[in-house]
Amino acid sequence: PLEDLQVGAHRLAEGDLEKKIPVRSEDELGQLADSFNTMTDALRKSRTELQGWGRTLEQKVEEATRELHKAQAEAARSEKLASVGLLAAGIAHELNNPLTGVLTFSHLVRKQLPDDSPEAEDLDLVIQETRRCAAIIRRLLDFAREKTPEQKYVDVNQLIRETSQLIAQAAQVADIEIVTDLQDGLPAIWIDEDLIKQVIMNMLVNAQHAIGEDGMITVTTRERADYVRDDGKNEPMLEIMIRDTGCGISEENLQRIFDPFFTTKGVGQGTGLGLSVSHGTIEAHGGQIEVESELGAGTEFRIYLPLHGNGPDERGSAP
């Protein structure tokens, strides 16, 4: 029995908590061996619990680190947006007045020229590009002002149908099919109709540009009672999913698509403000935007809007 205890003590010192000492009798040495086994069992249980706590602590540290990095990135993005907004407002203000003068006098000179003259064609180009600059300035101002949503209860399914019709003709010309799969009976939600319509329009136009010709855009709505926000809280959401069969977005660009003035379009084809403004609009509604993409396999945007807003309890449901 003493040799058993000696061997057991050595094993215990080496960290082996699985080996039990045989209890050979019921005398004091047998009781000692039994107590030794009980102690070993308790140590094994404690070690297992400590290992479990260690793994849990590691997971919590990893989660906290991810949340911290995310919060830092969001803070940096917010600071960047605020700085860009001030810069955009100043630039727009300084450019708007001279640009208005250029456009006005261009129209006056154009009226004096024959329609078929080379000078008229050149001036038409000047007017066209000046209007495009004016449109960019308007978008800069919209971006800088961060318009507060003017909310009411809106049937999102109907809003999507109306918005899809606006680009349907251009899509048809490019052999792009727009398919809608809208869940029946969705409750109306508390949103700014014009702002959300602009977000969806921007997503659809971007999808059309990503496809170019011959492809499909799918728009889906559904209720997500099980949605978990980035902060870990569960909140019922209405999901709007817009998927295209376009060229897709690289992993590198996917991290920057919501940054202001970032665009993968050619020169003169985009300002890089559409997705940034859309991101801000959805956040102002208490929602979130998620995106997944693969080069050559298309892109999927998912917009989440709270099902239960702060409006009065008077709402309908989507057919």
GROMACS .gro file of C-alpha atoms in nm:
model
  319
    1PRO     CA    1   0.000   0.000   0.000
    2LEU     CA    2   0.279   0.243   0.077
    3GLU     CA    3   0.437   0.169  -0.260
    4ASP     CA    4   0.098   0.237  -0.428
    5LEU     CA    5   0.084   0.573  -0.249
    6GLN     CA    6   0.440   0.655  -0.355
    7VAL     CA    7   0.371   0.572  -0.721
    8GLY     CA    8   0.045   0.769  -0.707
    9ALA     CA    9   0.221   1.072  -0.556
   10HIS     CA   10   0.484   1.065  -0.831
   11ARG     CA   11   0.215   1.044  -1.101
   12LEU     CA   12   0.027   1.326  -0.937
   13ALA     CA   13   0.342   1.539  -0.928
   14GLU     CA   14   0.386   1.477  -1.302
   15GLY     CA   15   0.030   1.592  -1.369
   16ASP     CA   16  -0.134   1.253  -1.421
   17LEU     CA   17  -0.475   1.281  -1.254
   18GLU     CA   18  -0.630   0.978  -1.420
   19LYS     CA   19  -0.453   0.699  -1.229
   20LYS     CA   20  -0.629   0.574  -0.917
   21ILE     CA   21  -0.457   0.400  -0.628
   22PRO     CA   22  -0.594   0.052  -0.551
   23VAL     CA   23  -0.763   0.031  -0.210
   24ARG     CA   24  -0.634  -0.299  -0.067
   25SER     CA   25  -0.784  -0.287   0.279
   26GLU     CA   26  -1.017  -0.100   0.509
   27ASP     CA   27  -0.752  -0.002   0.763
   28GLU     CA   28  -0.581   0.336   0.794
   29LEU     CA   29  -0.374   0.279   0.478
   30GLY     CA   30  -0.688   0.186   0.283
   31GLN     CA   31  -0.862   0.496   0.408
   32LEU     CA   32  -0.558   0.701   0.310
   33ALA     CA   33  -0.562   0.551  -0.042
   34ASP     CA   34  -0.934   0.627  -0.073
   35SER     CA   35  -0.877   0.987   0.042
   36PHE     CA   36  -0.590   1.015  -0.207
   37ASN     CA   37  -0.823   0.903  -0.489
   38THR     CA   38  -1.090   1.149  -0.375
   39MET     CA   39  -0.832   1.429  -0.377
   40THR     CA   40  -0.716   1.326  -0.727
   41ASP     CA   41  -1.076   1.330  -0.855
   42ALA     CA   42  -1.127   1.678  -0.707
   43LEU     CA   43  -0.804   1.803  -0.865
   44ARG     CA   44  -0.903   1.654  -1.204
   45LYS     CA   45  -1.244   1.821  -1.185
   46SER     CA   46  -1.085   2.153  -1.088
   47ARG     CA   47  -0.836   2.129  -1.374
   48THR     CA   48  -1.117   2.056  -1.623
   49GLU     CA   49  -1.314   2.356  -1.495
   50LEU     CA   50  -1.007   2.579  -1.513
   51GLN     CA   51  -0.941   2.470  -1.871
   52GLY     CA   52  -1.303   2.543  -1.957
   53TRP     CA   53  -1.282   2.884  -1.794
   54GLY     CA   54  -0.957   2.947  -1.980
   55ARG     CA   55  -1.116   2.866  -2.316
   56THR     CA   56  -1.418   3.081  -2.230
   57LEU     CA   57  -1.191   3.366  -2.126
   58GLU     CA   58  -0.994   3.337  -2.451
   59GLN     CA   59  -1.317   3.349  -2.651
   60LYS     CA   60  -1.437   3.652  -2.456
   61VAL     CA   61  -1.103   3.826  -2.505
   62GLU     CA   62  -1.116   3.752  -2.880
   63GLU     CA   63  -1.475   3.880  -2.900
   64ALA     CA   64  -1.386   4.191  -2.699
   65THR     CA   65  -1.084   4.251  -2.924
   66ARG     CA   66  -1.297   4.218  -3.237
   67GLU     CA   67  -1.558   4.455  -3.093
   68LEU     CA   68  -1.286   4.701  -2.998
   69HIS     CA   69  -1.135   4.693  -3.348
   70LYS     CA   70  -1.481   4.733  -3.495
   71ALA     CA   71  -1.560   5.026  -3.267
   72GLN     CA   72  -1.226   5.187  -3.352
   73ALA     CA   73  -1.291   5.144  -3.725
   74GLU     CA   74  -1.641   5.287  -3.687
   75ALA     CA   75  -1.510   5.582  -3.486
   76ALA     CA   76  -1.242   5.647  -3.748
   77ARG     CA   77  -1.502   5.622  -4.022
   78SER     CA   78  -1.738   5.862  -3.842
   79GLU     CA   79  -1.455   6.110  -3.791
   80LYS     CA   80  -1.358   6.077  -4.156
   81LEU     CA   81  -1.718   6.128  -4.268
   82ALA     CA   82  -1.752   6.438  -4.050
   83SER     CA   83  -1.431   6.587  -4.194
   84VAL     CA   84  -1.532   6.499  -4.549
   85GLY     CA   85  -1.877   6.645  -4.488
   86LEU     CA   86  -1.733   6.981  -4.382
   87LEU     CA   87  -1.494   6.980  -4.677
   88ALA     CA   88  -1.773   6.884  -4.917
   89ALA     CA   89  -2.001   7.160  -4.790
   90GLY     CA   90  -1.727   7.421  -4.834
   91ILE     CA   91  -1.634   7.303  -5.183
   92ALA     CA   92  -1.998   7.284  -5.293
   93HIS     CA   93  -2.067   7.636  -5.169
   94GLU     CA   94  -1.763   7.780  -5.345
   95LEU     CA   95  -1.834   7.603  -5.676
   96ASN     CA   96  -2.211   7.643  -5.693
   97ASN     CA   97  -2.226   8.014  -5.776
   98PRO     CA   98  -1.969   8.020  -6.061
   99LEU     CA   99  -2.111   7.696  -6.199
  100THR     CA  100  -2.460   7.848  -6.210
  101GLY     CA  101  -2.316   8.142  -6.407
  102VAL     CA  102  -2.144   7.909  -6.654
  103LEU     CA  103  -2.466   7.715  -6.711
  104THR     CA  104  -2.680   8.028  -6.751
  105PHE     CA  105  -2.452   8.199  -7.005
  106SER     CA  106  -2.400   7.870  -7.191
  107HIS     CA  107  -2.776   7.843  -7.240
  108LEU     CA  108  -2.794   8.205  -7.359
  109VAL     CA  109  -2.516   8.155  -7.616
  110ARG     CA  110  -2.664   7.820  -7.725
  111LYS     CA  111  -2.996   7.983  -7.817
  112GLN     CA  112  -2.813   8.205  -8.066
  113LEU     CA  113  -2.649   7.916  -8.252
  114PRO     CA  114  -2.801   7.700  -8.529
  115ASP     CA  115  -2.877   7.348  -8.413
  116ASP     CA  116  -2.659   7.183  -8.679
  117SER     CA  117  -2.347   7.395  -8.625
  118PRO     CA  118  -2.025   7.246  -8.478
  119GLU     CA  119  -2.022   7.522  -8.217
  120ALA     CA  120  -2.371   7.419  -8.099
  121GLU     CA  121  -2.256   7.060  -8.055
  122ASP     CA  122  -1.956   7.173  -7.853
  123LEU     CA  123  -2.172   7.398  -7.638
  124ASP     CA  124  -2.425   7.119  -7.582
  125LEU     CA  125  -2.138   6.913  -7.444
  126VAL     CA  126  -2.038   7.201  -7.215
  127ILE     CA  127  -2.397   7.229  -7.090
  128GLN     CA  128  -2.422   6.853  -7.037
  129GLU     CA  129  -2.100   6.836  -6.836
  130THR     CA  130  -2.191   7.149  -6.637
  131ARG     CA  131  -2.521   6.989  -6.540
  132ARG     CA  132  -2.332   6.679  -6.433
  133CYS     CA  133  -2.107   6.894  -6.215
  134ALA     CA  134  -2.416   7.059  -6.066
  135ALA     CA  135  -2.560   6.716  -5.988
  136ILE     CA  136  -2.235   6.618  -5.814
  137ILE     CA  137  -2.250   6.935  -5.606
  138ARG     CA  138  -2.608   6.859  -5.506
  139ARG     CA  139  -2.500   6.514  -5.391
  140LEU     CA  140  -2.209   6.668  -5.202
  141LEU     CA  141  -2.451   6.896  -5.020
  142ASP     CA  142  -2.687   6.607  -4.944
  143PHE     CA  143  -2.392   6.414  -4.808
  144ALA     CA  144  -2.275   6.705  -4.591
  145ARG     CA  145  -2.618   6.791  -4.454
  146GLU     CA  146  -2.703   6.440  -4.332
  147LYS     CA  147  -3.074   6.490  -4.374
  148THR     CA  148  -3.285   6.386  -4.074
  149PRO     CA  149  -3.540   6.121  -4.178
  150GLU     CA  150  -3.901   6.241  -4.208
  151GLN     CA  151  -4.069   5.916  -4.117
  152LYS     CA  152  -4.408   5.760  -4.164
  153TYR     CA  153  -4.543   5.407  -4.201
  154VAL     CA  154  -4.452   5.278  -4.547
  155ASP     CA  155  -4.531   4.959  -4.738
  156VAL     CA  156  -4.178   4.852  -4.836
  157ASN     CA  157  -4.301   4.598  -5.093
  158GLN     CA  158  -4.486   4.871  -5.283
  159LEU     CA  159  -4.187   5.103  -5.254
  160ILE     CA  160  -3.966   4.833  -5.412
  161ARG     CA  161  -4.214   4.774  -5.694
  162GLU     CA  162  -4.223   5.147  -5.776
  163THR     CA  163  -3.844   5.180  -5.761
  164SER     CA  164  -3.786   4.873  -5.977
  165GLN     CA  165  -4.015   5.014  -6.245
  166LEU     CA  166  -3.798   5.327  -6.270
  167ILE     CA  167  -3.500   5.129  -6.404
  168ALA     CA  168  -3.697   4.849  -6.570
  169GLN     CA  169  -3.677   4.998  -6.920
  170ALA     CA  170  -3.300   5.059  -6.907
  171ALA     CA  171  -3.250   4.710  -6.765
  172GLN     CA  172  -3.461   4.555  -7.040
  173VAL     CA  173  -3.253   4.727  -7.308
  174ALA     CA  174  -2.940   4.571  -7.153
  175ASP     CA  175  -3.105   4.224  -7.129
  176ILE     CA  176  -3.108   4.243  -6.749
  177GLU     CA  177  -3.400   4.073  -6.577
  178ILE     CA  178  -3.529   4.218  -6.250
  179VAL     CA  179  -3.697   3.953  -6.033
  180THR     CA  180  -3.887   4.039  -5.714
  181ASP     CA  181  -3.967   3.787  -5.442
  182LEU     CA  182  -4.157   3.991  -5.183
  183GLN     CA  183  -4.299   3.829  -4.871
  184ASP     CA  184  -4.676   3.874  -4.841
  185GLY     CA  185  -4.823   4.036  -4.533
  186LEU     CA  186  -4.517   4.231  -4.423
  187PRO     CA  187  -4.610   4.509  -4.179
  188ALA     CA  188  -4.560   4.869  -4.285
  189ILE     CA  189  -4.250   5.012  -4.115
  190TRP     CA  190  -4.159   5.355  -3.979
  191ILE     CA  191  -3.917   5.505  -4.237
  192ASP     CA  192  -3.850   5.806  -4.458
  193GLU     CA  193  -3.998   5.687  -4.788
  194ASP     CA  194  -3.788   5.914  -5.013
  195LEU     CA  195  -3.458   5.831  -4.843
  196ILE     CA  196  -3.512   5.453  -4.847
  197LYS     CA  197  -3.632   5.472  -5.207
  198GLN     CA  198  -3.306   5.650  -5.293
  199VAL     CA  199  -3.105   5.376  -5.118
  200ILE     CA  200  -3.281   5.100  -5.311
  201MET     CA  201  -3.250   5.294  -5.637
  202ASN     CA  202  -2.877   5.335  -5.578
  203MET     CA  203  -2.838   4.961  -5.510
  204LEU     CA  204  -3.033   4.867  -5.823
  205VAL     CA  205  -2.838   5.107  -6.045
  206ASN     CA  206  -2.509   4.979  -5.903
  207ALA     CA  207  -2.623   4.622  -5.969
  208GLN     CA  208  -2.714   4.715  -6.326
  209HIS     CA  209  -2.371   4.872  -6.382
  210ALA     CA  210  -2.199   4.567  -6.229
  211ILE     CA  211  -2.379   4.335  -6.473
  212GLY     CA  212  -2.341   4.550  -6.782
  213GLU     CA  213  -2.544   4.328  -7.013
  214ASP     CA  214  -2.730   3.997  -6.989
  215GLY     CA  215  -2.785   3.914  -6.624
  216MET     CA  216  -3.031   3.911  -6.337
  217ILE     CA  217  -3.109   4.129  -6.036
  218THR     CA  218  -3.312   3.964  -5.758
  219VAL     CA  219  -3.487   4.170  -5.491
  220THR     CA  220  -3.624   3.983  -5.189
  221THR     CA  221  -3.803   4.095  -4.875
  222ARG     CA  222  -3.873   3.894  -4.563
  223GLU     CA  223  -3.932   3.932  -4.192
  224ARG     CA  224  -3.637   3.841  -3.969
  225ALA     CA  225  -3.755   3.795  -3.613
  226ASP     CA  226  -3.426   3.622  -3.526
  227TYR     CA  227  -3.189   3.896  -3.647
  228VAL     CA  228  -2.890   3.963  -3.421
  229ARG     CA  229  -2.731   4.308  -3.447
  230ASP     CA  230  -2.358   4.377  -3.444
  231ASP     CA  231  -2.381   4.458  -3.074
  232GLY     CA  232  -2.523   4.110  -3.004
  233LYS     CA  233  -2.878   4.228  -2.936
  234ASN     CA  234  -3.174   4.054  -3.095
  235GLU     CA  235  -3.415   4.285  -3.279
  236PRO     CA  236  -3.691   4.197  -3.529
  237MET     CA  237  -3.594   4.336  -3.869
  238LEU     CA  238  -3.729   4.365  -4.219
  239GLU     CA  239  -3.467   4.236  -4.461
  240ILE     CA  240  -3.430   4.372  -4.814
  241MET     CA  241  -3.187   4.162  -5.016
  242ILE     CA  242  -3.057   4.279  -5.354
  243ARG     CA  243  -2.848   4.022  -5.540
  244ASP     CA  244  -2.692   4.060  -5.885
  245THR     CA  245  -2.502   3.831  -6.122
  246GLY     CA  246  -2.245   4.097  -6.202
  247CYS     CA  247  -1.868   4.115  -6.190
  248GLY     CA  248  -1.843   4.108  -5.810
  249ILE     CA  249  -1.617   4.305  -5.575
  250SER     CA  250  -1.266   4.211  -5.468
  251GLU     CA  251  -1.195   4.146  -5.099
  252GLU     CA  252  -0.973   4.455  -5.086
  253ASN     CA  253  -1.241   4.685  -5.228
  254LEU     CA  254  -1.513   4.521  -5.019
  255GLN     CA  255  -1.359   4.679  -4.708
  256ARG     CA  256  -1.384   5.028  -4.860
  257ILE     CA  257  -1.710   5.041  -5.053
  258PHE     CA  258  -1.885   5.252  -4.787
  259ASP     CA  259  -1.601   5.507  -4.772
  260PRO     CA  260  -1.691   5.846  -4.922
  261PHE     CA  261  -1.556   5.911  -5.273
  262PHE     CA  262  -1.440   5.552  -5.317
  263THR     CA  263  -1.554   5.410  -5.650
  264THR     CA  264  -1.445   5.138  -5.891
  265LYS     CA  265  -1.626   5.300  -6.182
  266GLY     CA  266  -1.444   5.481  -6.457
  267VAL     CA  267  -1.365   5.852  -6.457
  268GLY     CA  268  -1.682   6.056  -6.489
  269GLN     CA  269  -1.910   5.759  -6.417
  270GLY     CA  270  -1.950   5.790  -6.041
  271THR     CA  271  -1.875   6.012  -5.742
  272GLY     CA  272  -1.826   5.738  -5.484
  273LEU     CA  273  -2.093   5.891  -5.260
  274GLY     CA  274  -2.390   5.663  -5.330
  275LEU     CA  275  -2.304   5.375  -5.097
  276SER     CA  276  -2.162   5.606  -4.831
  277VAL     CA  277  -2.484   5.809  -4.823
  278SER     CA  278  -2.690   5.488  -4.828
  279HIS     CA  279  -2.494   5.352  -4.532
  280GLY     CA  280  -2.559   5.673  -4.337
  281THR     CA  281  -2.928   5.667  -4.427
  282ILE     CA  282  -2.978   5.312  -4.303
  283GLU     CA  283  -2.787   5.385  -3.981
  284ALA     CA  284  -3.004   5.695  -3.925
  285HIS     CA  285  -3.306   5.460  -3.939
  286GLY     CA  286  -3.151   5.232  -3.676
  287GLY     CA  287  -3.075   4.965  -3.935
  288GLN     CA  288  -2.768   4.795  -4.080
  289ILE     CA  289  -2.624   4.705  -4.422
  290GLU     CA  290  -2.433   4.384  -4.491
  291VAL     CA  291  -2.261   4.286  -4.814
  292GLU     CA  292  -2.112   3.968  -4.956
  293SER     CA  293  -1.940   3.943  -5.292
  294GLU     CA  294  -1.715   3.723  -5.500
  295LEU     CA  295  -1.527   3.826  -5.811
  296GLY     CA  296  -1.703   3.690  -6.116
  297ALA     CA  297  -1.998   3.558  -5.913
  298GLY     CA  298  -2.196   3.870  -5.826
  299THR     CA  299  -2.278   4.072  -5.515
  300GLU     CA  300  -2.545   4.053  -5.247
  301PHE     CA  301  -2.649   4.351  -5.034
  302ARG     CA  302  -2.875   4.297  -4.734
  303ILE     CA  303  -3.050   4.597  -4.582
  304TYR     CA  304  -3.204   4.558  -4.237
  305LEU     CA  305  -3.465   4.803  -4.107
  306PRO     CA  306  -3.635   4.780  -3.764
  307LEU     CA  307  -3.983   4.630  -3.783
  308HIS     CA  308  -4.094   4.822  -3.477
  309GLY     CA  309  -4.020   5.194  -3.508
  310ASN     CA  310  -4.119   5.480  -3.281
  311GLY     CA  311  -4.425   5.583  -3.479
  312PRO     CA  312  -4.790   5.572  -3.377
  313ASP     CA  313  -4.955   5.229  -3.368
  314GLU     CA  314  -5.134   5.273  -3.700
  315ARG     CA  315  -4.998   5.060  -3.978
  316GLY     CA  316  -5.110   4.833  -4.255
  317SER     CA  317  -4.952   4.529  -4.410
  318ALA     CA  318  -4.792   4.463  -4.745
  319PRO     CA  319  -4.996   4.266  -4.997
   0.00000   0.00000   0.00000
